[in-house]
Coordinates of C-alpha atoms in Angstrom, one line a residue:
Chain A
M144 CA -3.9 -38.3 7.0
K145 CA -5.4 -41.3 8.8
H146 CA -7.1 -40.7 12.2
S147 CA -10.3 -41.7 13.7
A148 CA -12.8 -38.9 13.7
P149 CA -13.2 -37.3 17.1
K150 CA -16.7 -37.2 18.6
N151 CA -16.6 -33.5 19.3
Y152 CA -14.8 -30.3 18.4
D153 CA -12.3 -29.5 21.1
P154 CA -12.2 -26.1 22.8
L155 CA -9.3 -24.9 20.6
Q156 CA -11.3 -25.8 17.4
I157 CA -14.4 -24.1 18.8
S158 CA -12.4 -20.9 19.7
L159 CA -10.7 -20.8 16.3
H160 CA -14.1 -21.2 14.6
W161 CA -15.7 -18.3 16.4
L162 CA -12.7 -16.1 16.4
M163 CA -12.3 -16.4 12.7
A164 CA -16.0 -16.0 12.2
L165 CA -15.8 -12.6 14.0
L166 CA -12.7 -11.5 12.1
I167 CA -14.3 -12.4 8.8
I168 CA -17.5 -10.5 9.6
A169 CA -15.4 -7.5 10.7
G170 CA -13.4 -7.7 7.5
F171 CA -16.6 -7.6 5.4
I172 CA -18.1 -4.7 7.4
L173 CA -14.8 -2.7 7.1
A174 CA -14.7 -3.3 3.4
W175 CA -18.3 -2.3 2.8
V176 CA -17.9 0.9 4.8
F177 CA -14.6 2.1 3.3
A178 CA -15.6 1.1 -0.3
D179 CA -17.9 4.1 -0.5
M180 CA -15.9 6.6 1.5
P181 CA -14.0 9.4 -0.1
L182 CA -10.3 9.4 0.5
S183 CA -9.6 10.5 4.1
P184 CA -7.4 9.5 7.0
D185 CA -10.4 7.4 8.4
K186 CA -10.5 5.5 5.1
F187 CA -6.8 4.8 5.3
K188 CA -7.3 3.5 8.8
M189 CA -10.1 1.3 7.9
I190 CA -8.3 -0.1 4.8
N191 CA -5.4 -0.9 7.1
W192 CA -7.6 -2.5 9.8
H193 CA -9.2 -4.6 7.0
K194 CA -5.7 -5.7 5.9
W195 CA -4.7 -6.6 9.4
T196 CA -7.9 -8.5 9.9
G197 CA -7.3 -10.5 6.7
I198 CA -3.7 -11.3 7.6
T199 CA -4.8 -12.5 11.0
V200 CA -7.4 -14.8 9.4
L201 CA -4.6 -16.1 7.1
G202 CA -2.4 -16.8 10.0
L203 CA -5.2 -18.5 12.0
F204 CA -6.1 -20.5 9.0
F205 CA -2.8 -22.3 9.1
V206 CA -3.2 -23.0 12.8
R207 CA -6.8 -24.2 12.3
F208 CA -6.2 -26.3 9.1
G209 CA -2.9 -27.8 10.5
Y210 CA -4.7 -28.8 13.7
K211 CA -7.6 -30.3 11.6
L212 CA -5.1 -32.4 9.7
L213 CA -3.5 -33.6 13.0
K214 CA -6.6 -34.1 15.1
G215 CA -9.5 -34.4 12.6
T216 CA -13.0 -33.1 12.9
P217 CA -16.2 -34.9 13.8
A218 CA -17.6 -37.0 11.0
V219 CA -20.7 -35.8 9.1
D220 CA -23.9 -37.5 10.2
P221 CA -23.7 -40.9 8.4
Q222 CA -27.5 -41.0 8.3
L223 CA -27.6 -38.1 5.9
P224 CA -28.4 -39.0 2.2
A225 CA -25.2 -39.4 0.2
M226 CA -25.9 -36.3 -1.9
Q227 CA -26.4 -34.1 1.2
R228 CA -23.3 -35.5 2.8
K229 CA -21.2 -34.6 -0.2
L230 CA -22.7 -31.1 -0.3
V231 CA -21.8 -30.6 3.4
I232 CA -18.3 -31.9 2.9
G233 CA -17.9 -29.8 -0.3
V234 CA -19.1 -26.6 1.4
H235 CA -16.6 -27.1 4.3
H236 CA -13.7 -27.8 1.9
L237 CA -14.6 -24.7 -0.1
L238 CA -14.9 -22.6 3.1
Y239 CA -11.3 -23.6 4.0
L240 CA -10.1 -22.9 0.5
L241 CA -11.7 -19.4 0.4
M242 CA -10.6 -18.5 4.0
F243 CA -7.1 -19.1 2.7
S244 CA -7.3 -17.6 -0.7
L245 CA -9.3 -14.4 0.1
P246 CA -6.6 -12.9 2.4
L247 CA -3.8 -14.2 0.2
V248 CA -5.3 -12.6 -2.9
G249 CA -5.8 -9.4 -0.8
W250 CA -2.1 -9.4 0.1
L251 CA -1.1 -10.0 -3.6
M252 CA -3.4 -7.2 -4.6
S253 CA -1.8 -4.9 -2.0
S254 CA 1.6 -5.7 -3.4
A255 CA 0.6 -5.2 -7.0
K256 CA -1.0 -1.8 -6.2
G257 CA 2.3 -0.7 -4.5
F258 CA 1.0 -0.7 -0.9
T259 CA 3.2 -2.9 1.2
V260 CA 1.2 -4.6 4.0
V261 CA 2.6 -3.5 7.4
Y262 CA 0.9 -5.8 9.8
L263 CA -0.5 -3.9 12.8
G264 CA 1.5 -0.9 11.5
K265 CA 4.7 -2.6 12.8
F266 CA 5.7 -5.6 10.8
E267 CA 6.4 -5.0 7.2
L268 CA 5.3 -8.1 5.2
P269 CA 7.2 -8.9 2.0
N270 CA 5.6 -7.8 -1.3
L271 CA 4.5 -11.0 -3.0
I272 CA 4.6 -9.6 -6.5
Q273 CA 6.0 -6.5 -8.2
K274 CA 3.9 -3.3 -8.6
N275 CA 1.7 -3.6 -11.7
E276 CA -1.5 -1.6 -12.2
V277 CA -3.1 -4.1 -14.6
I278 CA -2.4 -7.1 -12.4
G279 CA -3.5 -5.0 -9.3
N280 CA -6.9 -4.3 -10.8
W281 CA -7.3 -7.8 -11.9
L282 CA -6.5 -9.1 -8.4
A283 CA -8.9 -6.5 -6.9
S284 CA -11.7 -8.1 -9.0
A285 CA -10.6 -11.5 -8.0
H286 CA -10.6 -10.5 -4.3
E287 CA -14.2 -9.3 -4.7
V288 CA -15.4 -12.4 -6.5
I289 CA -13.8 -14.6 -3.8
A290 CA -15.3 -12.4 -1.1
Y291 CA -18.9 -12.8 -2.4
T292 CA -18.4 -16.5 -3.0
L293 CA -17.3 -16.8 0.6
L294 CA -20.2 -14.7 1.8
T295 CA -22.6 -17.0 -0.1
L296 CA -21.1 -20.1 1.4
I297 CA -21.3 -18.5 4.9
V298 CA -25.0 -17.8 4.4
L299 CA -25.5 -21.4 3.3
H300 CA -23.4 -22.6 6.3
I301 CA -25.5 -20.6 8.7
A302 CA -28.7 -21.7 7.1
G303 CA -27.6 -25.3 7.5
A304 CA -26.8 -24.8 11.2
I305 CA -30.2 -23.2 11.8
K306 CA -32.0 -25.9 9.9
H307 CA -30.3 -28.5 12.2
Q308 CA -31.2 -26.6 15.3
V309 CA -34.8 -25.6 14.4
I310 CA -36.1 -28.2 12.0
D311 CA -34.1 -31.3 12.7
K312 CA -33.7 -30.4 16.4
D313 CA -30.4 -32.3 16.5
A314 CA -27.1 -31.6 18.3
T315 CA -25.2 -30.3 15.2
L316 CA -25.2 -26.7 16.2
A317 CA -24.4 -27.6 19.8
R318 CA -21.1 -29.1 18.6
M319 CA -20.0 -25.5 18.0
L320 CA -22.0 -23.9 20.8
P321 CA -21.6 -26.4 23.7
F322 CA -23.8 -24.4 26.0
L323 CA -26.8 -25.5 23.9
N324 CA -26.2 -29.0 25.3
K325 CA -26.4 -28.0 28.9
K326 CA -29.9 -26.8 28.8
Chain B
M132 CA 29.6 19.5 -35.0
F133 CA 26.4 21.4 -35.8
R134 CA 25.1 20.6 -32.3
S135 CA 28.2 21.8 -30.6
L136 CA 28.0 25.1 -32.5
I137 CA 24.5 25.6 -31.3
A138 CA 25.5 24.6 -27.8
A139 CA 28.5 27.1 -28.0
S140 CA 26.3 29.9 -29.3
L141 CA 23.7 29.2 -26.6
L142 CA 26.5 29.3 -24.1
L143 CA 27.5 32.7 -25.3
I144 CA 24.0 34.1 -25.5
G145 CA 23.0 32.7 -22.1
S146 CA 26.1 33.3 -20.2
N147 CA 24.2 35.3 -17.6
A148 CA 21.5 32.7 -17.1
I149 CA 21.9 29.8 -14.7
A150 CA 21.8 27.0 -17.2
A151 CA 25.0 26.1 -18.8
Q152 CA 24.1 22.5 -18.6
T153 CA 21.0 20.9 -20.1
L154 CA 18.8 18.4 -18.3
V155 CA 18.2 15.2 -20.2
T156 CA 14.6 14.8 -19.2
G157 CA 14.2 11.2 -20.5
K158 CA 16.9 10.1 -18.1
S159 CA 16.0 12.2 -15.1
Q160 CA 13.5 11.4 -12.3
L161 CA 11.9 13.2 -9.5
S162 CA 10.3 11.0 -7.0
F163 CA 9.3 10.9 -3.3
T164 CA 8.6 8.4 -0.5
F165 CA 6.4 8.9 2.5
K166 CA 4.7 6.7 5.1
Q167 CA 1.0 6.1 5.2
M168 CA 0.2 4.3 8.5
N169 CA 3.9 3.2 8.5
T170 CA 3.5 1.8 5.0
P171 CA 6.1 3.2 2.7
V172 CA 4.4 4.7 -0.4
D173 CA 6.3 5.9 -3.5
G174 CA 5.3 8.5 -6.0
N175 CA 6.8 10.8 -8.6
F176 CA 6.4 13.9 -10.7
K177 CA 6.5 13.3 -14.4
N178 CA 7.1 16.9 -15.5
F179 CA 9.7 19.2 -14.2
T180 CA 12.4 21.5 -15.5
A181 CA 15.8 22.1 -14.1
K182 CA 18.3 24.8 -14.8
I183 CA 21.6 23.6 -13.5
N184 CA 25.1 24.9 -13.5
F185 CA 27.3 22.6 -11.5
N186 CA 30.9 21.8 -11.7
P187 CA 31.8 19.1 -9.1
A188 CA 35.3 20.7 -8.8
K189 CA 33.8 24.1 -7.9
P190 CA 30.7 23.4 -5.9
E191 CA 30.7 26.9 -4.4
T192 CA 29.7 28.3 -7.7
A193 CA 26.8 25.9 -8.2
K194 CA 23.5 27.2 -9.3
A195 CA 20.3 25.3 -9.6
E196 CA 16.6 26.0 -10.1
I197 CA 14.1 23.1 -10.3
I198 CA 10.5 23.9 -11.2
V199 CA 8.0 21.1 -10.7
D200 CA 4.7 20.8 -12.5
L201 CA 2.7 19.6 -9.5
A202 CA -0.2 18.4 -11.6
S203 CA 2.0 15.7 -13.0
I204 CA 2.0 13.9 -9.6
D205 CA 1.6 10.2 -9.6
V206 CA 1.1 8.5 -6.2
G207 CA 0.2 5.2 -7.6
G208 CA -3.6 5.4 -8.3
P209 CA -6.3 7.6 -9.7
D210 CA -7.9 8.2 -6.3
G211 CA -4.7 9.4 -4.7
N212 CA -3.7 11.5 -7.8
G213 CA -7.0 13.3 -7.7
E214 CA -6.8 13.9 -4.0
A215 CA -3.2 15.2 -4.2
K216 CA -4.4 18.0 -6.5
K217 CA -7.1 19.2 -4.1
K218 CA -7.1 22.3 -1.9
A219 CA -6.0 20.4 1.2
W220 CA -2.9 19.1 -0.5
F221 CA -1.1 20.9 -3.3
D222 CA -4.1 23.1 -4.3
I223 CA -2.9 22.9 -7.8
A224 CA -5.6 25.3 -9.1
S225 CA -3.9 28.2 -7.2
N226 CA -0.4 26.8 -6.9
P227 CA 0.6 24.7 -10.0
K228 CA 4.3 24.8 -9.4
A229 CA 6.9 24.1 -6.8
T230 CA 10.3 25.7 -7.0
F231 CA 13.6 24.7 -5.5
T232 CA 16.4 27.1 -5.7
A233 CA 19.9 26.0 -4.5
T234 CA 21.6 28.3 -2.1
S235 CA 24.8 26.4 -1.4
V236 CA 26.6 23.2 -2.3
K237 CA 29.4 21.9 -0.2
A238 CA 31.8 19.0 -1.0
L239 CA 31.8 16.3 1.6
G240 CA 34.4 14.2 -0.3
G241 CA 34.1 11.1 -2.4
G242 CA 31.7 12.6 -4.9
K243 CA 29.3 13.4 -2.1
F244 CA 27.9 16.9 -1.5
E245 CA 25.7 18.7 1.0
T246 CA 23.0 20.7 -0.7
K247 CA 21.1 23.6 0.7
G248 CA 18.3 25.5 -0.8
K249 CA 14.9 27.1 -0.6
L250 CA 11.8 25.1 -1.4
M251 CA 8.7 27.0 -2.3
M252 CA 5.3 25.3 -2.4
K253 CA 1.8 26.7 -1.9
G254 CA 3.4 30.2 -1.5
I255 CA 5.4 29.1 1.5
S256 CA 9.2 29.0 1.4
H257 CA 11.5 27.0 3.7
D258 CA 15.1 26.2 3.9
V259 CA 15.8 22.5 3.1
S260 CA 19.0 20.6 3.0
G261 CA 20.0 17.2 1.7
T262 CA 22.9 15.2 0.3
M263 CA 23.8 14.5 -3.3
M264 CA 26.2 12.2 -5.2
A265 CA 27.7 13.5 -8.4
K266 CA 29.0 11.0 -11.0
A267 CA 30.5 11.7 -14.4
I268 CA 29.0 9.5 -17.1
G269 CA 31.0 10.2 -20.2
N270 CA 30.6 13.8 -20.9
D271 CA 27.4 14.0 -18.8
L272 CA 26.9 14.3 -15.2
L273 CA 24.5 12.3 -13.0
L274 CA 23.3 14.1 -9.9
E275 CA 21.5 11.8 -7.5
G276 CA 20.3 12.9 -4.1
S277 CA 17.5 13.3 -1.6
I278 CA 16.0 16.0 0.5
P279 CA 13.8 15.4 3.5
V280 CA 10.8 17.7 3.5
L281 CA 8.2 18.3 6.2
R282 CA 4.9 18.5 4.4
L283 CA 3.1 20.3 7.2
Q284 CA 5.5 23.3 7.0
Y285 CA 3.9 23.9 3.6
K286 CA 0.4 23.1 4.6
I287 CA 0.4 20.1 2.3
G288 CA -2.2 17.8 3.7
D289 CA -4.1 20.4 5.7
G290 CA -7.2 19.9 7.8
V291 CA -8.1 16.3 8.6
W292 CA -5.0 15.2 6.8
A293 CA -2.7 17.0 9.3
D294 CA -2.9 13.9 11.4
T295 CA 0.6 12.5 11.0
G296 CA -0.6 9.1 12.3
T297 CA -2.1 8.4 8.9
V298 CA 0.2 10.3 6.6
A299 CA 3.7 11.0 8.1
D300 CA 5.0 14.6 8.1
E301 CA 8.3 13.7 6.6
V302 CA 8.5 13.1 2.8
I303 CA 11.8 12.2 1.3
V304 CA 12.2 13.8 -2.1
K305 CA 14.6 12.0 -4.3
Y306 CA 16.0 13.1 -7.6
K307 CA 18.2 11.7 -10.3
L308 CA 19.2 14.4 -12.8
L309 CA 21.3 13.7 -15.8
V310 CA 22.8 16.9 -17.2
T311 CA 24.8 17.3 -20.3
G312 CA 27.2 20.1 -21.3
K313 CA 29.9 22.0 -19.5
A314 CA 29.3 24.1 -16.4
D315 CA 30.5 27.7 -16.5

């Protein structure tokens, strides 16, 4: 889609970025906690919260990605070496891909394991595939691999932001944290 | 011919017992549905026996006893299957079987029946009632029905699991029994 790149992220893009960041972190924390818990009502609750968090991320992904296609995002610093620019663009594309595929594979896995996702305990989502234990276990492994890939990229993404702020002392981080500009 | 002779002799020998009909285990199922945080979850029992004597034309003489091997439970995963056998749930070590004994069957018309009986689990017995459809398939009879059961009445899912917000109290027990042979 052709559009001239905007100078800054607008408030909607910034809000979506941070809201999704919080939800993704919450999703990780819930998964780590319930993974080692013995079966209990609390574990069931946390598994369900984890699913609702993921489905929310999936929904917000479409809003965010659709809006990005419509409005565009600020261009990567053209002064960066070509290699580094490619890396940055690649990481961002991969982040989008994983933010979409992680909850989607989670949903598929839920369906395959025979546990329909009931969003917020109220809205029954369709089962994407039929119950199948083998496929369910395979999807569970895929969900984990995607999760740790996403986590690695998030760490890289945060490291990049800190490098810009602390070492380069430029306005990259301030694009997502506008209050840094007002100092 | 030989088979019908055996069947006839069994009928004579066992005329006082409940079973005049034989359960075709390969074509019969015992399953259940419950809600876990509003999410419907299905499970089943692989092993059970049923002694049934039911003539759709004479429901008032119906007799049935179904004995379920609780250890054969499958709730869809190894974690759940292990948990279900524990003390808080079925406590299979002390109570390996559940027994349903029919007390009355009433015709509702159109092949539909109201079934009443006693369900005994974990040493606790309660009256339960449900509906059933009876359908002749050749010489066999297919009995398909459901019985809502309140798990907490039997202390199934005791302690922390008594919270019905995570696992609902109501469990719908569903059965599909194919019986062969003539009722008394």
